[in-house]
Tab-separated table of C-alpha atoms and ligand atoms in Angstrom:
chain	number	residue	atom	x	y	z
A	1	MET	CA	106.487	51.460	189.673
A	2	ASN	CA	102.822	50.555	190.109
A	3	LEU	CA	101.395	50.357	186.600
A	4	HIS	CA	97.860	51.112	187.804
A	5	GLU	CA	98.993	54.509	189.091
A	6	LEU	CA	100.049	55.762	185.659
A	7	THR	CA	98.320	58.605	183.823
A	8	ILE	CA	97.487	58.282	180.128
A	9	HIS	CA	100.522	60.293	179.026
A	10	GLU	CA	102.904	58.423	181.344
A	11	ALA	CA	101.570	55.059	180.190
A	12	HIS	CA	101.764	56.138	176.556
A	13	ASP	CA	105.453	57.088	176.925
A	14	LEU	CA	106.252	53.674	178.375
A	15	LEU	CA	104.166	51.834	175.767
A	16	LYS	CA	105.865	53.723	172.993
A	17	LYS	CA	109.324	52.960	174.302
A	18	ARG	CA	108.113	49.353	174.611
A	19	GLU	CA	109.072	49.361	178.282
A	20	ILE	CA	105.652	48.002	179.088
A	21	SER	CA	102.990	46.323	176.978
A	22	SER	CA	99.280	47.002	176.984
A	23	VAL	CA	98.732	43.406	178.099
A	24	GLU	CA	100.910	44.066	181.166
A	25	LEU	CA	99.120	47.320	181.886
A	26	THR	CA	95.706	45.718	181.438
A	27	THR	CA	96.661	42.797	183.661
A	28	ALA	CA	97.841	45.205	186.361
A	29	ILE	CA	94.546	47.074	186.161
A	30	LEU	CA	92.525	43.848	186.318
A	31	ASP	CA	94.507	42.808	189.420
A	32	ARG	CA	93.815	46.189	190.962
A	33	ILE	CA	90.100	45.873	190.225
A	34	GLY	CA	90.171	42.414	191.816
A	35	GLN	CA	91.730	43.812	195.004
A	36	ILE	CA	89.917	47.108	195.321
A	37	ASP	CA	86.486	47.014	193.807
A	38	GLU	CA	84.849	45.035	196.590
A	39	LYS	CA	85.842	47.912	198.901
A	40	VAL	CA	84.371	50.710	196.792
A	41	ASP	CA	81.811	49.048	194.460
A	42	ALA	CA	82.583	51.380	191.574
A	43	LEU	CA	81.909	48.885	188.787
A	44	LEU	CA	78.842	47.037	187.529
A	45	THR	CA	80.505	45.003	184.792
A	46	VAL	CA	84.146	44.042	184.287
A	47	THR	CA	84.893	43.126	180.662
A	48	ASP	CA	88.087	41.220	181.382
A	49	GLU	CA	88.063	38.943	178.341
A	50	LEU	CA	87.310	41.764	175.933
A	51	ALA	CA	90.008	43.865	177.602
A	52	MET	CA	92.680	41.217	177.058
A	53	VAL	CA	91.730	40.894	173.380
A	54	GLN	CA	91.863	44.667	172.911
A	55	ALA	CA	95.192	44.885	174.773
A	56	GLN	CA	96.740	42.253	172.511
A	57	LYS	CA	95.485	44.167	169.477
A	58	ALA	CA	96.984	47.363	170.842
A	59	ASP	CA	100.338	45.674	171.343
A	60	GLU	CA	100.215	44.610	167.692
A	61	LEU	CA	99.624	48.230	166.693
A	62	PHE	CA	102.678	49.326	168.669
A	63	LYS	CA	104.698	46.929	166.535
A	64	THR	CA	103.406	48.417	163.282
A	65	GLY	CA	103.793	51.942	164.588
A	66	GLU	CA	100.242	53.154	163.977
A	67	VAL	CA	99.203	54.361	167.382
A	68	THR	CA	97.402	57.245	169.043
A	69	PRO	CA	97.949	58.638	172.560
A	70	LEU	CA	95.109	56.375	173.745
A	71	THR	CA	96.181	53.124	172.115
A	72	GLY	CA	96.365	50.341	174.673
A	73	ILE	CA	95.105	52.542	177.521
A	74	PRO	CA	92.540	51.023	179.931
A	75	ALA	CA	89.261	52.914	180.276
A	76	ILE	CA	86.000	52.601	182.211
A	77	ILE	CA	82.728	53.739	180.658
A	78	LYS	CA	79.746	55.037	182.620
A	79	ASP	CA	76.912	52.556	182.333
A	80	ASN	CA	74.594	54.932	180.467
A	81	MET	CA	76.687	54.813	177.283
A	82	CYS	CA	75.867	52.071	174.828
A	83	THR	CA	78.602	49.501	174.397
A	84	ARG	CA	78.038	46.932	171.666
A	85	GLY	CA	77.762	43.456	173.152
A	86	THR	CA	78.291	44.691	176.725
A	87	ARG	CA	75.401	45.172	179.146
A	88	THR	CA	74.367	48.804	179.582
A	89	THR	CA	72.094	49.134	182.601
A	90	CYS	CA	71.947	52.842	183.561
A	91	SER	CA	71.981	51.312	187.066
A	92	SER	CA	68.305	50.548	186.585
A	93	LYS	CA	66.353	47.334	186.972
A	94	MET	CA	64.633	48.457	183.798
A	95	LEU	CA	67.785	47.840	181.737
A	96	GLU	CA	69.423	45.216	183.947
A	97	ASN	CA	69.834	42.803	181.037
A	98	PHE	CA	69.986	45.247	178.138
A	99	VAL	CA	72.828	44.569	175.694
A	100	PRO	CA	73.023	47.289	173.024
A	101	PRO	CA	73.650	46.341	169.396
A	102	TYR	CA	75.781	49.452	168.780
A	103	ASN	CA	78.349	51.740	170.414
A	104	ALA	CA	77.758	55.314	171.531
A	105	THR	CA	79.741	57.634	169.269
A	106	ALA	CA	82.084	58.657	172.112
A	107	VAL	CA	82.773	54.987	172.845
A	108	GLU	CA	83.242	54.213	169.152
A	109	LYS	CA	85.732	57.076	168.844
A	110	LEU	CA	87.730	55.773	171.795
A	111	LYS	CA	87.647	52.334	170.261
A	112	LEU	CA	89.022	53.674	166.996
A	113	GLN	CA	91.857	55.189	169.035
A	114	GLY	CA	92.635	51.734	170.393
A	115	ILE	CA	91.546	51.964	174.028
A	116	VAL	CA	91.079	48.897	176.199
A	117	MET	CA	87.626	48.828	177.775
A	118	MET	CA	87.831	47.444	181.307
A	119	GLY	CA	84.151	47.681	182.169
A	120	LYS	CA	81.141	49.790	183.021
A	121	SER	CA	80.709	51.954	186.088
A	122	ASN	CA	77.965	52.378	188.657
A	123	MET	CA	75.824	55.530	188.645
A	124	ASP	CA	72.613	57.012	189.957
A	125	GLU	CA	69.729	55.407	188.064
A	126	PHE	CA	69.468	57.080	184.640
A	127	GLY	CA	71.793	59.833	185.951
A	128	MET	CA	69.314	61.107	188.511
A	129	GLY	CA	71.166	61.851	191.702
A	130	SER	CA	74.266	63.316	193.293
A	131	SER	CA	75.609	60.453	195.359
A	132	THR	CA	75.412	57.171	193.379
A	133	GLU	CA	73.067	55.938	196.109
A	134	ASN	CA	70.201	55.869	193.580
A	135	SER	CA	71.730	52.859	191.823
A	136	ALA	CA	69.302	49.940	191.693
A	137	PHE	CA	72.243	47.628	192.492
A	138	TYR	CA	74.434	49.089	195.264
A	139	PRO	CA	75.882	52.422	196.350
A	140	THR	CA	79.480	53.248	195.436
A	141	ARG	CA	81.816	54.316	198.241
A	142	ASN	CA	84.231	57.229	198.345
A	143	PRO	CA	87.813	55.898	198.517
A	144	TRP	CA	88.857	58.849	200.726
A	145	ASP	CA	86.340	57.734	203.368
A	146	ARG	CA	84.271	54.691	202.621
A	147	ASP	CA	81.417	55.829	204.869
A	148	ARG	CA	80.896	58.746	202.508
A	149	VAL	CA	79.386	59.133	199.057
A	150	PRO	CA	81.563	59.638	195.973
A	151	GLY	CA	79.110	62.146	194.499
A	152	GLY	CA	77.055	61.384	191.437
A	153	SER	CA	75.725	60.542	189.097
A	154	SER	CA	79.087	59.450	187.566
A	155	GLY	CA	80.252	58.244	190.995
A	156	GLY	CA	81.505	54.888	189.745
A	157	SER	CA	83.591	56.514	187.024
A	158	ALA	CA	85.150	59.046	189.417
A	159	VAL	CA	85.912	56.368	192.013
A	160	SER	CA	87.415	54.033	189.423
A	161	VAL	CA	89.875	56.791	188.434
A	162	ALA	CA	90.604	57.873	192.019
A	163	SER	CA	91.233	54.279	193.122
A	164	ASP	CA	93.398	53.413	190.116
A	165	GLU	CA	90.954	50.791	188.818
A	166	THR	CA	91.442	52.357	185.405
A	167	ILE	CA	93.688	54.932	183.753
A	168	PHE	CA	90.729	57.127	182.803
A	169	ALA	CA	86.941	57.061	182.558
A	170	LEU	CA	84.060	58.629	180.698
A	171	GLY	CA	81.236	60.274	182.594
A	172	SER	CA	78.175	62.250	181.612
A	173	ASP	CA	77.015	65.546	183.067
A	174	THR	CA	73.420	66.804	183.019
A	175	GLY	CA	73.650	69.085	186.034
A	176	GLY	CA	77.049	68.343	187.540
A	177	SER	CA	77.460	64.601	187.228
A	178	ILE	CA	81.045	64.737	185.959
A	179	ARG	CA	82.296	67.688	187.994
A	180	GLN	CA	80.713	67.039	191.384
A	181	PRO	CA	81.934	63.417	191.761
A	182	SER	CA	85.341	64.454	190.389
A	183	GLY	CA	85.547	67.091	193.117
A	184	PHE	CA	84.423	64.600	195.773
A	185	CYS	CA	87.062	62.079	194.654
A	186	SER	CA	89.946	64.486	193.896
A	187	VAL	CA	90.237	63.790	190.184
A	188	VAL	CA	89.844	65.982	187.088
A	189	GLY	CA	86.415	66.134	185.388
A	190	LEU	CA	85.507	68.139	182.315
A	191	LYS	CA	82.017	68.911	181.035
A	192	PRO	CA	82.382	70.103	177.447
A	193	THR	CA	80.263	72.802	175.795
A	194	TYR	CA	76.812	71.566	174.762
A	195	GLY	CA	77.267	70.296	171.215
A	196	ARG	CA	81.010	69.632	171.481
A	197	VAL	CA	80.697	65.866	172.060
A	198	SER	CA	78.131	63.587	170.451
A	199	ARG	CA	75.310	62.273	172.638
A	200	PHE	CA	74.477	59.507	170.186
A	201	GLY	CA	74.191	56.304	172.206
A	202	LEU	CA	74.112	58.111	175.546
A	203	VAL	CA	70.882	56.901	177.136
A	204	ALA	CA	68.855	60.101	177.308
A	205	PHE	CA	67.867	61.694	180.622
A	206	ALA	CA	67.609	65.441	179.836
A	207	SER	CA	68.698	65.911	176.252
A	208	SER	CA	69.090	69.700	176.220
A	209	LEU	CA	71.461	69.677	179.186
A	210	GLU	CA	73.791	66.709	179.010
A	211	GLN	CA	77.244	66.079	177.638
A	212	ILE	CA	79.751	63.244	177.821
A	213	GLY	CA	83.204	64.127	179.118
A	214	PRO	CA	86.481	62.798	180.531
A	215	ILE	CA	87.297	61.938	184.143
A	216	THR	CA	91.064	61.682	184.491
A	217	LYS	CA	94.007	61.751	186.888
A	218	ASP	CA	95.350	65.035	185.573
A	219	VAL	CA	94.606	67.915	183.185
A	220	THR	CA	96.881	66.653	180.406
A	221	ASP	CA	94.847	63.455	180.266
A	222	ALA	CA	91.602	65.448	180.099
A	223	ALA	CA	92.934	67.236	177.000
A	224	LEU	CA	93.948	63.929	175.416
A	225	VAL	CA	90.540	62.350	175.946
A	226	LEU	CA	88.694	65.460	174.769
A	227	ASN	CA	90.790	65.415	171.588
A	228	ALA	CA	89.518	61.908	170.959
A	229	ILE	CA	85.801	62.331	171.661
A	230	ALA	CA	85.005	65.899	170.498
A	231	GLY	CA	83.587	66.812	167.128
A	232	HIS	CA	80.594	66.866	164.861
A	233	ASP	CA	78.565	63.686	164.492
A	234	GLU	CA	75.923	63.270	161.861
A	235	LYS	CA	74.093	60.952	164.222
A	236	ASP	CA	73.598	63.820	166.713
A	237	SER	CA	72.208	66.955	165.100
A	238	THR	CA	72.991	69.008	168.219
A	239	THR	CA	76.734	68.571	167.713
A	240	VAL	CA	78.364	71.651	166.249
A	241	PRO	CA	80.570	71.430	163.141
A	242	HIS	CA	83.359	73.574	164.646
A	243	PRO	CA	86.854	72.243	164.014
A	244	VAL	CA	88.361	70.403	166.983
A	245	PRO	CA	91.605	72.047	168.068
A	246	ASP	CA	94.455	70.022	169.519
A	247	TYR	CA	93.612	70.624	173.163
A	248	THR	CA	97.087	69.633	174.328
A	249	GLN	CA	98.302	72.920	172.801
A	250	SER	CA	96.505	74.690	175.649
A	251	LEU	CA	98.623	72.979	178.275
A	252	ILE	CA	100.857	75.948	178.991
A	253	PRO	CA	101.703	76.840	182.572
A	254	ASP	CA	100.862	80.502	182.172
A	255	VAL	CA	97.800	82.496	183.114
A	256	LYS	CA	99.408	85.936	182.955
A	257	GLY	CA	96.920	88.585	181.977
A	258	LEU	CA	93.899	86.291	182.088
A	259	ARG	CA	90.914	87.981	183.711
A	260	LEU	CA	89.209	85.785	186.280
A	261	GLY	CA	85.808	86.583	187.754
A	262	ILE	CA	84.636	85.292	191.122
A	263	PRO	CA	80.819	85.235	191.066
A	264	ARG	CA	79.692	85.912	194.620
A	265	GLU	CA	76.426	83.935	194.284
A	266	TYR	CA	78.455	80.711	194.043
A	267	PHE	CA	79.742	81.156	197.569
A	268	VAL	CA	76.296	80.182	198.760
A	269	GLU	CA	74.764	80.416	202.178
A	270	GLY	CA	75.358	77.223	204.097
A	271	MET	CA	78.636	76.584	202.347
A	272	GLU	CA	81.223	74.864	204.533
A	273	GLU	CA	83.907	77.208	205.823
A	274	GLY	CA	86.715	74.781	204.935
A	275	VAL	CA	85.540	74.572	201.332
A	276	LYS	CA	85.365	78.356	201.079
A	277	GLN	CA	88.883	78.776	202.461
A	278	THR	CA	90.284	76.092	200.179
A	279	ILE	CA	88.865	77.778	197.096
A	280	GLU	CA	90.048	81.201	198.248
A	281	THR	CA	93.562	79.809	198.636
A	282	ALA	CA	93.386	78.336	195.121
A	283	ILE	CA	92.229	81.682	193.736
A	284	SER	CA	95.158	83.448	195.433
A	285	LYS	CA	97.459	80.939	193.770
A	286	LEU	CA	96.069	81.859	190.347
A	287	GLU	CA	96.554	85.515	191.226
A	288	GLU	CA	100.179	84.836	192.170
A	289	LEU	CA	100.594	83.192	188.798
A	290	GLY	CA	99.658	86.468	187.123
A	291	ALA	CA	95.907	86.315	186.514
A	292	THR	CA	93.802	89.298	187.525
A	293	VAL	CA	91.010	88.484	189.920
A	294	GLU	CA	87.854	90.466	190.447
A	295	GLU	CA	84.566	89.782	192.195
A	296	THR	CA	81.524	89.669	189.939
A	297	SER	CA	77.867	88.787	190.151
A	298	LEU	CA	75.527	86.427	188.313
A	299	PRO	CA	72.252	87.222	190.079
A	300	SER	CA	70.057	84.945	187.929
A	301	SER	CA	72.121	81.904	188.879
A	302	LYS	CA	70.066	81.643	192.060
A	303	TYR	CA	67.120	80.517	189.911
A	304	ALA	CA	69.122	77.774	188.205
A	305	LEU	CA	68.145	75.070	190.680
A	306	SER	CA	64.428	75.776	190.224
A	307	VAL	CA	64.789	76.008	186.455
A	308	TYR	CA	66.754	72.765	186.326
A	309	TYR	CA	64.163	70.880	188.373
A	310	ILE	CA	61.473	71.855	185.873
A	311	ILE	CA	63.402	71.357	182.634
A	312	ALA	CA	65.333	68.186	183.507
A	313	PRO	CA	62.317	66.234	184.853
A	314	SER	CA	60.185	67.452	181.912
A	315	GLU	CA	62.671	66.094	179.425
A	316	ALA	CA	63.103	62.953	181.510
A	317	SER	CA	59.360	62.292	181.575
A	318	ALA	CA	59.358	62.302	177.770
A	319	ASN	CA	62.643	60.415	177.340
A	320	LEU	CA	61.677	57.673	179.769
A	321	ALA	CA	58.261	57.071	178.190
A	322	ARG	CA	59.949	54.476	175.964
A	323	TYR	CA	60.406	52.043	178.867
A	324	ASN	CA	57.054	50.354	178.699
A	325	GLY	CA	58.144	46.721	178.589
A	326	VAL	CA	57.432	46.332	174.882
A	327	LYS	CA	60.601	47.088	172.935
A	328	TYR	CA	63.390	46.424	175.379
A	329	GLY	CA	64.299	46.125	178.991
A	330	PHE	CA	62.337	44.786	181.917
A	331	SER	CA	58.843	43.610	181.107
A	332	PHE	CA	56.228	42.593	183.649
A	333	GLN	CA	54.588	39.484	182.285
A	334	GLU	CA	51.864	38.366	184.695
A	335	ALA	CA	49.542	41.258	183.971
A	336	ASP	CA	45.789	41.194	183.263
A	337	SER	CA	45.898	43.537	180.316
A	338	MET	CA	48.281	45.556	178.148
A	339	TRP	CA	47.787	48.676	180.280
A	340	ASP	CA	48.300	46.715	183.459
A	341	ALA	CA	51.531	45.282	182.006
A	342	MET	CA	52.873	48.734	181.172
A	343	GLU	CA	51.926	50.121	184.546
A	344	LYS	CA	53.550	47.275	186.453
A	345	THR	CA	56.614	47.348	184.231
A	346	ARG	CA	57.179	50.969	185.195
A	347	GLN	CA	56.143	50.423	188.786
A	348	TYR	CA	58.702	47.659	189.368
A	349	GLY	CA	61.325	48.686	186.814
A	350	PHE	CA	62.010	52.240	188.038
A	351	GLY	CA	63.381	53.298	191.415
A	352	PRO	CA	61.830	56.020	193.616
A	353	GLU	CA	63.900	58.983	192.394
A	354	VAL	CA	63.177	58.188	188.747
A	355	LYS	CA	59.452	57.987	189.498
A	356	ARG	CA	59.629	61.290	191.365
A	357	ARG	CA	61.197	62.945	188.329
A	358	ILE	CA	58.682	61.450	185.898
A	359	MET	CA	55.824	62.736	188.047
A	360	LEU	CA	57.394	66.201	188.384
A	361	GLY	CA	58.000	66.413	184.637
A	362	THR	CA	54.589	65.127	183.633
A	363	TYR	CA	52.995	67.682	185.929
A	364	ALA	CA	55.115	70.569	184.600
A	365	LEU	CA	54.245	69.696	181.010
A	366	SER	CA	50.542	69.075	181.459
A	367	ALA	CA	47.915	71.352	179.932
A	368	GLY	CA	47.156	74.223	182.244
A	369	TYR	CA	50.540	74.057	183.982
A	370	TYR	CA	52.827	74.174	180.948
A	371	ASP	CA	52.918	77.989	180.738
A	372	ALA	CA	53.325	78.463	184.451
A	373	TYR	CA	56.187	75.988	184.819
A	374	TYR	CA	57.898	74.712	181.690
A	375	LEU	CA	57.563	77.835	179.549
A	376	LYS	CA	58.546	80.097	182.419
A	377	ALA	CA	61.567	77.939	183.190
A	378	GLN	CA	62.658	78.223	179.558
A	379	LYS	CA	62.429	82.009	179.751
A	380	VAL	CA	64.517	82.130	182.901
A	381	ARG	CA	66.955	79.755	181.208
A	382	THR	CA	67.457	82.392	178.523
A	383	LEU	CA	68.137	85.026	181.183
A	384	ILE	CA	70.725	82.845	182.895
A	385	ARG	CA	72.423	82.197	179.579
A	386	GLN	CA	72.470	85.886	178.624
A	387	GLU	CA	73.956	86.796	181.965
A	388	PHE	CA	76.832	84.380	181.381
A	389	ASP	CA	77.341	85.814	177.864
A	390	GLN	CA	77.605	89.336	179.273
A	391	THR	CA	79.936	88.242	182.049
A	392	PHE	CA	82.284	86.586	179.572
A	393	GLU	CA	82.674	89.895	177.745
A	394	LYS	CA	84.525	91.043	180.845
A	395	PHE	CA	86.202	87.847	182.009
A	396	ASP	CA	88.108	85.002	180.371
A	397	ALA	CA	86.957	82.582	183.028
A	398	LEU	CA	85.024	82.293	186.266
A	399	ILE	CA	86.196	80.429	189.361
A	400	THR	CA	83.827	78.810	191.864
A	401	PRO	CA	83.738	75.887	194.257
A	402	THR	CA	82.414	72.738	192.574
A	403	SER	CA	80.253	71.886	195.587
A	404	PRO	CA	79.355	73.757	198.756
A	405	THR	CA	80.421	70.819	200.935
A	406	VAL	CA	82.922	68.001	201.179
A	407	PRO	CA	81.576	64.467	200.510
A	408	PHE	CA	78.683	63.715	202.823
A	409	LYS	CA	77.867	60.497	204.684
A	410	ILE	CA	76.126	57.642	202.896
A	411	GLY	CA	72.427	57.866	203.776
A	412	GLU	CA	72.674	61.435	205.072
A	413	LYS	CA	70.572	63.070	202.365
A	414	MET	CA	68.498	60.162	201.080
A	415	GLU	CA	65.355	61.119	203.001
A	416	ASP	CA	65.503	64.751	201.902
A	417	PRO	CA	65.543	65.234	198.109
A	418	MET	CA	65.851	69.015	198.452
A	419	GLN	CA	69.105	68.665	200.411
A	420	MET	CA	70.376	66.256	197.772
A	421	TYR	CA	69.449	68.662	194.956
A	422	LEU	CA	71.356	71.446	196.722
A	423	ALA	CA	74.592	69.487	196.306
A	424	ASP	CA	74.558	70.738	192.706
A	425	VAL	CA	73.866	74.460	193.195
A	426	CYS	CA	77.273	75.435	191.820
A	427	THR	CA	77.239	73.081	188.838
A	428	LEU	CA	73.631	73.231	187.532
A	429	PRO	CA	73.736	76.768	186.061
A	430	ILE	CA	76.518	75.688	183.714
A	431	ASN	CA	74.325	73.065	182.032
A	432	ILE	CA	71.453	75.543	181.865
A	433	ALA	CA	73.785	77.906	179.961
A	434	GLY	CA	75.441	75.147	177.901
A	435	ILE	CA	78.945	76.435	178.670
A	436	PRO	CA	81.966	74.236	179.504
A	437	GLY	CA	83.283	73.630	183.017
A	438	ILE	CA	86.181	71.745	184.534
A	439	CYS	CA	86.721	70.569	188.090
A	440	VAL	CA	90.263	70.170	189.412
A	441	PRO	CA	91.503	68.939	192.801
A	442	ALA	CA	92.070	71.989	195.023
A	443	GLY	CA	92.917	70.500	198.393
A	444	PHE	CA	91.466	68.681	201.378
A	445	VAL	CA	89.494	69.517	204.501
A	446	ASP	CA	90.133	66.930	207.237
A	447	GLY	CA	91.265	64.447	204.601
A	448	LEU	CA	88.211	64.988	202.377
A	449	PRO	CA	88.628	66.382	198.835
A	450	VAL	CA	87.563	69.819	197.620
A	451	GLY	CA	87.171	70.597	193.917
A	452	MET	CA	87.579	73.936	192.173
A	453	GLN	CA	85.331	74.665	189.215
A	454	ILE	CA	86.563	76.785	186.287
A	455	LEU	CA	84.051	78.072	183.717
A	456	ALA	CA	84.477	79.682	180.321
A	457	LYS	CA	82.306	80.746	177.428
A	458	SER	CA	81.008	78.221	174.911
A	459	PHE	CA	83.734	76.389	172.979
A	460	ALA	CA	86.494	77.898	175.134
A	461	GLU	CA	87.622	74.552	176.552
A	462	GLU	CA	91.143	75.686	175.713
A	463	THR	CA	90.920	78.483	178.306
A	464	LEU	CA	89.703	76.011	180.934
A	465	LEU	CA	92.508	73.598	180.221
A	466	ARG	CA	95.127	76.324	180.304
A	467	ILE	CA	94.046	77.658	183.694
A	468	ALA	CA	93.549	74.179	185.110
A	469	TYR	CA	96.962	73.087	183.872
A	470	ALA	CA	98.767	76.155	185.201
A	471	TYR	CA	97.132	75.640	188.590
A	472	GLU	CA	97.903	71.925	188.619
A	473	GLN	CA	101.603	72.550	187.977
A	474	THR	CA	101.873	74.463	191.249
A	475	THR	CA	100.119	71.884	193.442
A	476	ASP	CA	100.333	68.183	194.130
A	477	TRP	CA	96.717	67.547	195.135
A	478	HIS	CA	96.190	65.408	192.046
A	479	LYS	CA	99.125	63.185	193.002
A	480	GLN	CA	97.767	62.168	196.394
A	481	ASN	CA	96.284	58.719	196.768
A	482	PRO	CA	93.223	57.772	198.813
A	483	PRO	CA	93.815	55.543	201.871
A	484	ILE	CA	92.559	52.238	200.472
B	501	LIG	N1	72.308	65.659	190.396
B	501	LIG	C1	71.615	66.189	189.269
B	501	LIG	C2	70.342	65.413	189.046
B	501	LIG	O1	70.049	64.567	189.835
B	501	LIG	C3	72.488	66.131	188.056
B	501	LIG	C4	72.729	64.755	187.601
B	501	LIG	C5	73.501	64.652	186.321
B	501	LIG	O2	74.270	65.550	185.977
B	501	LIG	N2	73.256	63.593	185.584
B	501	LIG	O3	69.613	65.651	188.121
């Protein structure tokens, strides 16, 4: 048995029976990181010493019997979540040496459950991108084909799970950043409902759109991690005080009678034929399992990309105003004046995509353009949301591809931002509406992964998990290992 290949629930069973220790598991994972990471560049920081201390603590807990399903389990955290005492860079030069004095709530909750933090993962700078090529440090490679991108912006997290450099990871999703890389790497990624998981300590990119969520090897693990991180947080007033159900109760292999809608707009023009066929096969499988399937339409979804690229950059331009070299992060020192220092700090501290977004957002929010762009985008956002609400009166869930293509070549879309933005056409509308979405492995085209996206109404993560679990039980896509 290769310890690094275990899922959370498999590892937990062995830990509980004392057949393995967390120190053994952690050592196996550290060895794996040592062998593999130079091939895929998924990680920015490996916290090996901290991990060994936490693993020893976890083993103590197993002796006293006070454990949770996550005690002693190795985890990787996306590098935009604050980790006390551990560098948190957002893959930006701006925060290259930033060490937060506190933990993000999601990280703190995992810590209270006894996880072992292995390190921090590479990402597109501040979450802006779909390929992890916008990292200020290095691009991450897809383990299924190392000439291809792993998706983004949580590319490092998805790759670390797919390559068994961790047992699970946390990602964040503003427009697809958990689901799209999960699809590209053949792992499970869940974006919770807006307000389900605290954003406290998540470095802000577009605050009205983003959520933290699990990236795991299977659906059971996604439920276990969601159990741990969901819930109201007084440090984030956008979290909702709904009770957190035990999501593992939804893991029943039965979709009989569930009504599934297939929104035709998500089978977009230019979509790869292999992806389309793979998703159609997966839908037939769900039909065989007893769900009813019917085509439906979400006509306003076609505006989601335009709406997103007004709202997200607008929020980013405000959120990123804090990086001026005064309070924290990179600071340009050899300037002539205070203004010159701020200008140069931002000029040298931010990468090109981040600057593009700040300019877009500043423009959309400026007097004279605000009504035409930002306000209009907000109105269309309401329409998109209402359309989802109406659709969910008729359907329990919607099924779509996660991305219109398989993973593309490194460098292929870097010169053409519009092409890069289109990688998220199927995932962006979900953040606009605030609803939850999960991506599960659905097969391969010429050895490259395809992800299926399942959507449900707000706070219906249980429906997503049930459908995803039932589907997973009939396939073995999630058990296949990349050729590294
Ligand atoms: N790719 C999208 C963007 O660049 C979404 C990224 C994300 O979800 N963080 O904005």
